[in-house]
Short mmCIF file of C-alpha atoms and ligand atoms in Angstrom, two decimals:
data_model
loop_
_atom_site.label_atom_id
_atom_site.label_comp_id
_atom_site.label_asym_id
_atom_site.label_seq_id
_atom_site.Cartn_x
_atom_site.Cartn_y
_atom_site.Cartn_z
CA MET A 210 -16.21 9.62 2.76
CA LYS A 211 -15.06 6.38 4.38
CA LEU A 212 -11.37 6.19 5.25
CA LEU A 213 -9.36 3.20 6.42
CA LEU A 214 -6.01 3.93 8.06
CA VAL A 215 -3.70 0.93 8.17
CA TYR A 216 -1.01 1.86 10.63
CA ALA A 217 2.19 0.09 11.67
CA HIS A 218 4.29 1.42 14.54
CA PRO A 219 4.92 -0.28 17.88
CA GLU A 220 4.94 2.91 20.01
CA PRO A 221 1.85 5.14 20.40
CA ARG A 222 4.04 8.02 21.69
CA SER A 223 6.16 8.00 18.52
CA LEU A 224 6.16 10.52 15.71
CA ASN A 225 4.07 8.03 13.76
CA GLY A 226 1.65 7.79 16.67
CA SER A 227 1.24 11.59 16.68
CA LEU A 228 0.72 11.66 12.92
CA LYS A 229 -1.89 8.92 13.16
CA ASP A 230 -3.77 10.82 15.89
CA PHE A 231 -3.57 14.01 13.85
CA ALA A 232 -4.94 12.31 10.71
CA ILE A 233 -7.85 10.70 12.58
CA ALA A 234 -8.83 13.98 14.26
CA HIS A 235 -8.48 15.98 11.05
CA LEU A 236 -10.48 13.55 8.93
CA LYS A 237 -13.24 13.27 11.52
CA ALA A 238 -13.42 17.06 11.84
CA GLY A 239 -13.86 17.14 8.06
CA GLY A 240 -16.91 14.89 8.34
CA HIS A 241 -15.28 11.65 7.19
CA GLU A 242 -15.82 8.25 8.77
CA VAL A 243 -12.50 6.76 9.89
CA VAL A 244 -11.61 3.19 10.76
CA VAL A 245 -8.09 2.36 11.96
CA SER A 246 -6.22 -0.91 11.75
CA ASP A 247 -3.45 -0.33 14.32
CA LEU A 248 -1.51 -3.50 13.60
CA TYR A 249 0.73 -3.64 16.69
CA ALA A 250 -2.16 -2.70 19.00
CA MET A 251 -4.27 -5.42 17.38
CA GLY A 252 -1.49 -7.97 17.88
CA TRP A 253 -1.71 -8.69 14.17
CA LYS A 254 -0.32 -12.11 13.23
CA ALA A 255 2.16 -11.43 10.45
CA PRO A 256 3.24 -14.83 9.08
CA LEU A 257 1.06 -16.47 6.48
CA ASP A 258 1.04 -20.15 7.45
CA THR A 259 -1.11 -23.27 7.75
CA ASP A 260 -3.16 -21.69 10.56
CA ASP A 261 -4.61 -19.46 7.83
CA ALA A 262 -6.02 -22.48 6.02
CA PRO A 263 -8.63 -24.19 8.22
CA GLY A 264 -9.20 -27.72 6.96
CA TYR A 265 -5.76 -27.96 5.32
CA ASP A 266 -4.74 -31.61 4.81
CA ASN A 267 -1.10 -31.80 5.83
CA GLN A 268 -0.58 -35.01 3.85
CA THR A 269 0.03 -32.71 0.87
CA PRO A 270 2.66 -29.93 0.73
CA PHE A 271 1.24 -26.59 1.88
CA ASN A 272 0.57 -24.36 -1.13
CA PRO A 273 -0.14 -20.88 0.31
CA ALA A 274 -1.84 -19.52 -2.82
CA LEU A 275 -4.10 -22.51 -3.44
CA GLU A 276 -5.04 -22.80 0.23
CA SER A 277 -5.83 -19.08 0.26
CA GLN A 278 -8.05 -19.57 -2.80
CA ARG A 279 -9.81 -22.54 -1.17
CA VAL A 280 -10.65 -20.88 2.13
CA PHE A 281 -11.58 -17.56 0.51
CA ALA A 282 -14.01 -19.30 -1.86
CA ALA A 283 -15.41 -21.49 0.92
CA GLY A 284 -15.85 -18.56 3.31
CA THR A 285 -13.71 -20.30 5.93
CA GLN A 286 -10.89 -17.79 6.28
CA PRO A 287 -9.72 -16.83 9.77
CA LEU A 288 -11.85 -14.04 11.24
CA ASP A 289 -8.99 -11.53 11.52
CA ILE A 290 -8.45 -11.76 7.75
CA GLU A 291 -12.19 -11.49 6.98
CA ARG A 292 -12.50 -8.40 9.18
CA GLU A 293 -9.70 -6.60 7.34
CA GLN A 294 -11.15 -7.55 3.95
CA ALA A 295 -14.50 -6.13 5.06
CA LYS A 296 -12.78 -2.86 6.00
CA LEU A 297 -11.19 -2.69 2.56
CA ARG A 298 -14.54 -3.31 0.87
CA TRP A 299 -16.10 -0.59 3.03
CA ALA A 300 -13.48 2.09 2.47
CA ASP A 301 -13.48 4.74 -0.25
CA ALA A 302 -9.81 5.37 0.45
CA VAL A 303 -7.04 3.64 2.35
CA ILE A 304 -4.03 5.30 3.94
CA PHE A 305 -1.05 3.13 4.78
CA GLN A 306 1.13 4.86 7.38
CA PHE A 307 4.46 3.45 8.51
CA PRO A 308 8.13 4.24 9.17
CA LEU A 309 10.46 3.20 6.37
CA TRP A 310 12.38 0.24 7.75
CA TRP A 311 15.13 -1.14 5.58
CA PHE A 312 13.74 0.61 2.52
CA SER A 313 10.32 -0.92 2.87
CA MET A 314 7.38 -1.37 5.21
CA PRO A 315 7.68 -2.97 8.68
CA ALA A 316 7.26 -6.75 8.58
CA ILE A 317 3.93 -6.63 10.42
CA LEU A 318 2.43 -4.58 7.58
CA LYS A 319 3.91 -6.87 4.93
CA GLY A 320 2.25 -9.72 6.82
CA TRP A 321 -1.06 -7.86 6.75
CA ILE A 322 -0.80 -7.60 2.96
CA GLU A 323 0.19 -11.25 2.54
CA ARG A 324 -2.70 -12.54 4.62
CA VAL A 325 -5.48 -10.07 3.81
CA TYR A 326 -4.79 -9.98 0.07
CA ALA A 327 -6.27 -13.44 -0.51
CA TYR A 328 -6.40 -15.35 -3.79
CA GLY A 329 -9.75 -14.38 -5.31
CA PHE A 330 -9.84 -11.15 -3.30
CA ALA A 331 -6.76 -9.18 -4.37
CA TYR A 332 -5.24 -11.48 -6.96
CA GLY A 333 -6.53 -14.22 -9.24
CA VAL A 334 -9.40 -11.85 -10.09
CA GLY A 335 -11.05 -11.79 -13.52
CA GLU A 336 -10.50 -13.83 -16.65
CA HIS A 337 -7.08 -15.45 -16.92
CA SER A 338 -6.36 -16.49 -20.50
CA GLU A 339 -3.82 -15.92 -23.27
CA SER A 340 -5.69 -12.73 -24.19
CA HIS A 341 -6.51 -11.37 -20.72
CA TRP A 342 -4.07 -11.80 -17.84
CA GLY A 343 -6.55 -11.12 -15.08
CA ASP A 344 -8.11 -7.92 -13.78
CA ARG A 345 -5.06 -6.31 -12.25
CA TYR A 346 -2.80 -3.24 -12.53
CA GLY A 347 -5.57 -0.71 -12.72
CA GLU A 348 -8.48 -3.16 -12.52
CA GLY A 349 -9.63 -5.55 -9.81
CA SER A 350 -11.40 -5.61 -6.46
CA MET A 351 -10.08 -2.23 -5.27
CA MET A 352 -11.07 -0.35 -8.42
CA GLY A 353 -12.60 3.04 -7.64
CA LYS A 354 -10.85 3.32 -4.27
CA ARG A 355 -7.94 5.63 -3.59
CA ALA A 356 -4.81 4.71 -1.65
CA MET A 357 -1.89 6.73 -0.31
CA LEU A 358 1.33 5.94 1.52
CA VAL A 359 2.37 8.13 4.45
CA VAL A 360 5.99 7.26 5.18
CA THR A 361 8.42 8.61 7.75
CA MET A 362 12.15 8.14 7.29
CA GLY A 363 15.43 9.05 8.86
CA GLY A 364 17.10 9.88 5.55
CA TRP A 365 17.07 13.37 4.07
CA GLU A 366 15.03 14.40 1.03
CA PRO A 367 18.09 14.67 -1.29
CA HIS A 368 19.09 11.12 -0.29
CA TYR A 369 15.84 10.01 -1.94
CA SER A 370 16.01 12.31 -4.97
CA ASP A 371 16.53 11.07 -8.54
CA ARG A 372 20.31 10.92 -8.09
CA GLY A 373 20.31 10.34 -4.34
CA VAL A 374 22.31 7.50 -2.83
CA ASN A 375 19.21 5.69 -1.50
CA GLY A 376 17.50 5.65 -4.88
CA ALA A 377 14.57 7.80 -5.94
CA LEU A 378 11.63 7.58 -3.55
CA ASN A 379 9.09 6.53 -6.17
CA ASP A 380 11.47 3.78 -7.33
CA LEU A 381 11.87 2.48 -3.77
CA LEU A 382 8.12 2.59 -3.26
CA PHE A 383 7.38 1.00 -6.65
CA PRO A 384 6.85 -2.51 -5.24
CA ILE A 385 4.29 -1.08 -2.81
CA GLN A 386 2.63 1.59 -4.92
CA HIS A 387 2.58 -0.39 -8.18
CA GLY A 388 2.75 -3.95 -6.85
CA VAL A 389 0.60 -3.80 -3.72
CA LEU A 390 -1.75 -0.90 -4.50
CA PHE A 391 -2.15 -0.56 -8.27
CA TYR A 392 -2.19 -4.34 -8.82
CA PRO A 393 -5.54 -4.95 -7.07
CA GLY A 394 -6.97 -1.81 -8.68
CA PHE A 395 -6.39 1.11 -6.30
CA THR A 396 -6.02 4.58 -7.74
CA VAL A 397 -2.65 5.46 -6.21
CA MET A 398 -2.03 8.94 -4.87
CA PRO A 399 1.48 10.40 -4.66
CA PRO A 400 3.07 9.44 -1.33
CA PHE A 401 3.34 11.81 1.61
CA PRO A 402 6.96 11.41 2.78
CA ILE A 403 8.33 12.85 6.03
CA TYR A 404 12.10 12.97 5.79
CA LYS A 405 14.84 13.56 8.37
CA THR A 406 12.73 12.46 11.31
CA GLY A 407 15.70 12.68 13.69
CA LYS A 408 15.42 16.46 13.35
CA MET A 409 11.74 16.77 14.26
CA ASP A 410 10.61 19.36 16.79
CA ALA A 411 7.35 21.09 17.68
CA THR A 412 7.65 23.76 14.97
CA ARG A 413 8.46 21.30 12.25
CA PHE A 414 5.78 18.90 13.42
CA GLU A 415 3.24 21.68 13.03
CA GLN A 416 4.45 22.34 9.48
CA VAL A 417 4.27 18.65 8.65
CA CYS A 418 0.71 18.48 9.97
CA GLU A 419 -0.30 21.52 7.91
CA ALA A 420 1.06 19.91 4.75
CA TYR A 421 -0.54 16.57 5.68
CA ALA A 422 -3.89 18.29 6.22
CA VAL A 423 -3.77 19.67 2.67
CA ARG A 424 -3.08 16.20 1.28
CA LEU A 425 -5.93 14.70 3.32
CA ASP A 426 -8.34 17.44 2.27
CA ASN A 427 -7.49 16.84 -1.40
CA LEU A 428 -7.30 13.07 -1.29
CA PHE A 429 -10.25 12.70 -3.62
CA ASP A 430 -9.29 15.60 -5.90
CA ASP A 431 -5.51 15.45 -6.34
CA GLU A 432 -4.04 13.87 -9.47
CA PRO A 433 -3.06 10.25 -8.88
CA LEU A 434 0.17 8.62 -10.04
CA ARG A 435 -0.43 7.78 -13.69
CA PHE A 436 0.53 4.12 -13.79
CA ARG A 437 -0.23 2.43 -17.10
CA ARG A 438 -3.12 -0.01 -17.00
CA GLN A 439 -2.15 -3.57 -17.87
CA ASN A 440 -5.23 -3.96 -20.06
CA GLY A 441 -5.15 -0.40 -21.41
CA GLY A 442 -3.30 -1.15 -24.66
CA ASP A 443 0.30 -0.23 -23.75
CA TYR A 444 1.44 -3.80 -23.10
CA GLU A 445 1.89 -6.76 -25.47
CA ILE A 446 -0.42 -9.65 -24.62
CA PRO A 447 0.43 -12.19 -23.21
CA ALA A 448 4.11 -11.20 -22.76
CA LEU A 449 3.04 -8.07 -20.80
CA THR A 450 6.05 -6.13 -22.01
CA LEU A 451 5.53 -2.54 -23.09
CA LYS A 452 4.91 -2.16 -26.80
CA PRO A 453 8.03 -0.95 -28.67
CA HIS A 454 6.62 2.53 -29.33
CA VAL A 455 5.91 3.16 -25.63
CA ALA A 456 8.82 4.85 -23.81
CA PRO A 457 11.25 3.64 -26.52
CA GLY A 458 14.84 3.04 -25.49
CA ARG A 459 14.12 3.16 -21.76
CA ASN A 460 13.99 0.41 -19.16
CA ASP A 461 13.71 2.32 -15.88
CA LEU A 462 10.69 1.86 -13.59
CA GLY A 463 9.30 5.19 -14.78
CA ILE A 464 8.28 3.59 -18.07
CA HIS A 465 5.25 2.17 -16.27
CA MET A 466 3.94 5.70 -15.76
CA SER A 467 2.14 7.45 -18.55
CA ASP A 468 3.43 10.86 -19.70
CA ASP A 469 0.07 11.91 -21.21
P1 LIG B 737 10.26 8.78 16.58
O1 LIG B 737 11.58 8.12 16.85
O2 LIG B 737 9.15 8.49 17.50
O3 LIG B 737 10.45 10.34 16.52
C1 LIG B 737 11.38 10.97 15.68
C2 LIG B 737 11.63 12.37 16.23
O4 LIG B 737 10.40 13.09 16.22
C3 LIG B 737 12.13 12.38 17.68
O5 LIG B 737 13.10 13.36 17.79
C4 LIG B 737 10.90 12.74 18.48
O6 LIG B 737 11.22 13.43 19.66
C5 LIG B 737 10.16 13.65 17.51
N1 LIG B 737 8.72 13.64 17.73
C6 LIG B 737 7.92 12.56 17.96
N2 LIG B 737 6.64 12.95 18.12
C7 LIG B 737 6.64 14.31 18.00
C8 LIG B 737 5.62 15.30 18.09
N3 LIG B 737 4.34 14.98 18.33
N4 LIG B 737 5.98 16.60 17.92
C9 LIG B 737 7.27 16.94 17.68
N5 LIG B 737 8.28 16.04 17.59
C10 LIG B 737 7.95 14.74 17.76
N6 LIG B 737 15.36 5.38 7.66
C11 LIG B 737 15.56 5.52 6.33
O7 LIG B 737 15.60 6.64 5.82
N7 LIG B 737 15.68 4.42 5.52
C12 LIG B 737 15.63 3.17 6.01
O8 LIG B 737 15.73 2.21 5.25
C13 LIG B 737 15.48 3.00 7.42
N8 LIG B 737 15.45 1.76 7.96
C14 LIG B 737 15.22 1.62 9.31
C15 LIG B 737 15.11 0.34 9.84
C16 LIG B 737 14.84 0.17 11.17
C17 LIG B 737 14.70 -1.24 11.73
C18 LIG B 737 14.67 1.29 12.01
C19 LIG B 737 14.36 1.12 13.48
C20 LIG B 737 14.76 2.57 11.50
C21 LIG B 737 15.03 2.76 10.14
N9 LIG B 737 15.08 4.02 9.56
C22 LIG B 737 15.31 4.16 8.21
C23 LIG B 737 14.74 5.22 10.36
C24 LIG B 737 13.21 5.29 10.52
O9 LIG B 737 12.57 5.40 9.26
C25 LIG B 737 12.82 6.45 11.40
O10 LIG B 737 13.43 6.24 12.65
C26 LIG B 737 11.32 6.55 11.57
O11 LIG B 737 10.71 6.84 10.35
C27 LIG B 737 10.96 7.66 12.56
O12 LIG B 737 9.60 7.55 12.88
P2 LIG B 737 9.13 7.27 14.38
O13 LIG B 737 7.66 7.38 14.44
O14 LIG B 737 9.74 5.98 14.85
O15 LIG B 737 9.84 8.51 15.07
#
């Protein structure tokens, strides 16, 4: 299969660097094709700005979404954005690997999403009307592809449990897993978290790699997170609120996952 690894850490000799190297070697040994977007090594430009809109007329206020739509449709996007979009089209699965920084992804990776996920490519896809609010949340350009987050963090596993002080991991990752991955159509695999990184040593690293290898080997077989599809019948149209009989009486983020 074809795997894209989008990787964000500034130091190749870090724990993240070792995990990246392990994943590449393991996937290649398993016969997969692997392409890596090593964002720091690439010198990835994070801010979305007017440089991303060749031909922009600065007599009018800069509208990032509309300019993105214009250059995407015209085929005049900057080359670095086009290259990453081509990698996404090519891949059967995408792994996003990063350290948790302030409860989210490093800014350079957020900037990759903002710039690569163009209007017409990752959003603004499909019919937009009162009866169909676009092909998104389970449909869209990334439909049929799998995606998984590999996240290292200093906090301990119980800190990220359902009653942990940091909030439950899947709640913290909801904006990424549901918003960034499920929205453009990815089938989202459960994350692979590596907790308590300050206590890593050679023995534990080996155990982490063994567990990671199992997840990589089963990437195309494991059960994905069962997010509800926007156009699957659970949501009122066009309000896009869950129908009253779905997860009645609840308003936590878990209501967007199906129990069936
Ligand atoms: P490194 O610092 O490179 O390594 C961690 C440990 O692993 C070290 O002891 C190192 O010696 C060891 N190690 C490295 N490679 C190997 C190897 N090959 N074999 C064996 N041992 C190895 N944490 C949270 O939980 N929540 C947050 O919100 C959060 N926010 C942060 C914000 C910022 C700006 C920063 C800098 C850190 C934050 N952290 C947070 C902590 C952060 O998530 C961890 O520091 C990070 O995930 C560790 O990954 P690393 O690759 O940088 O590890």
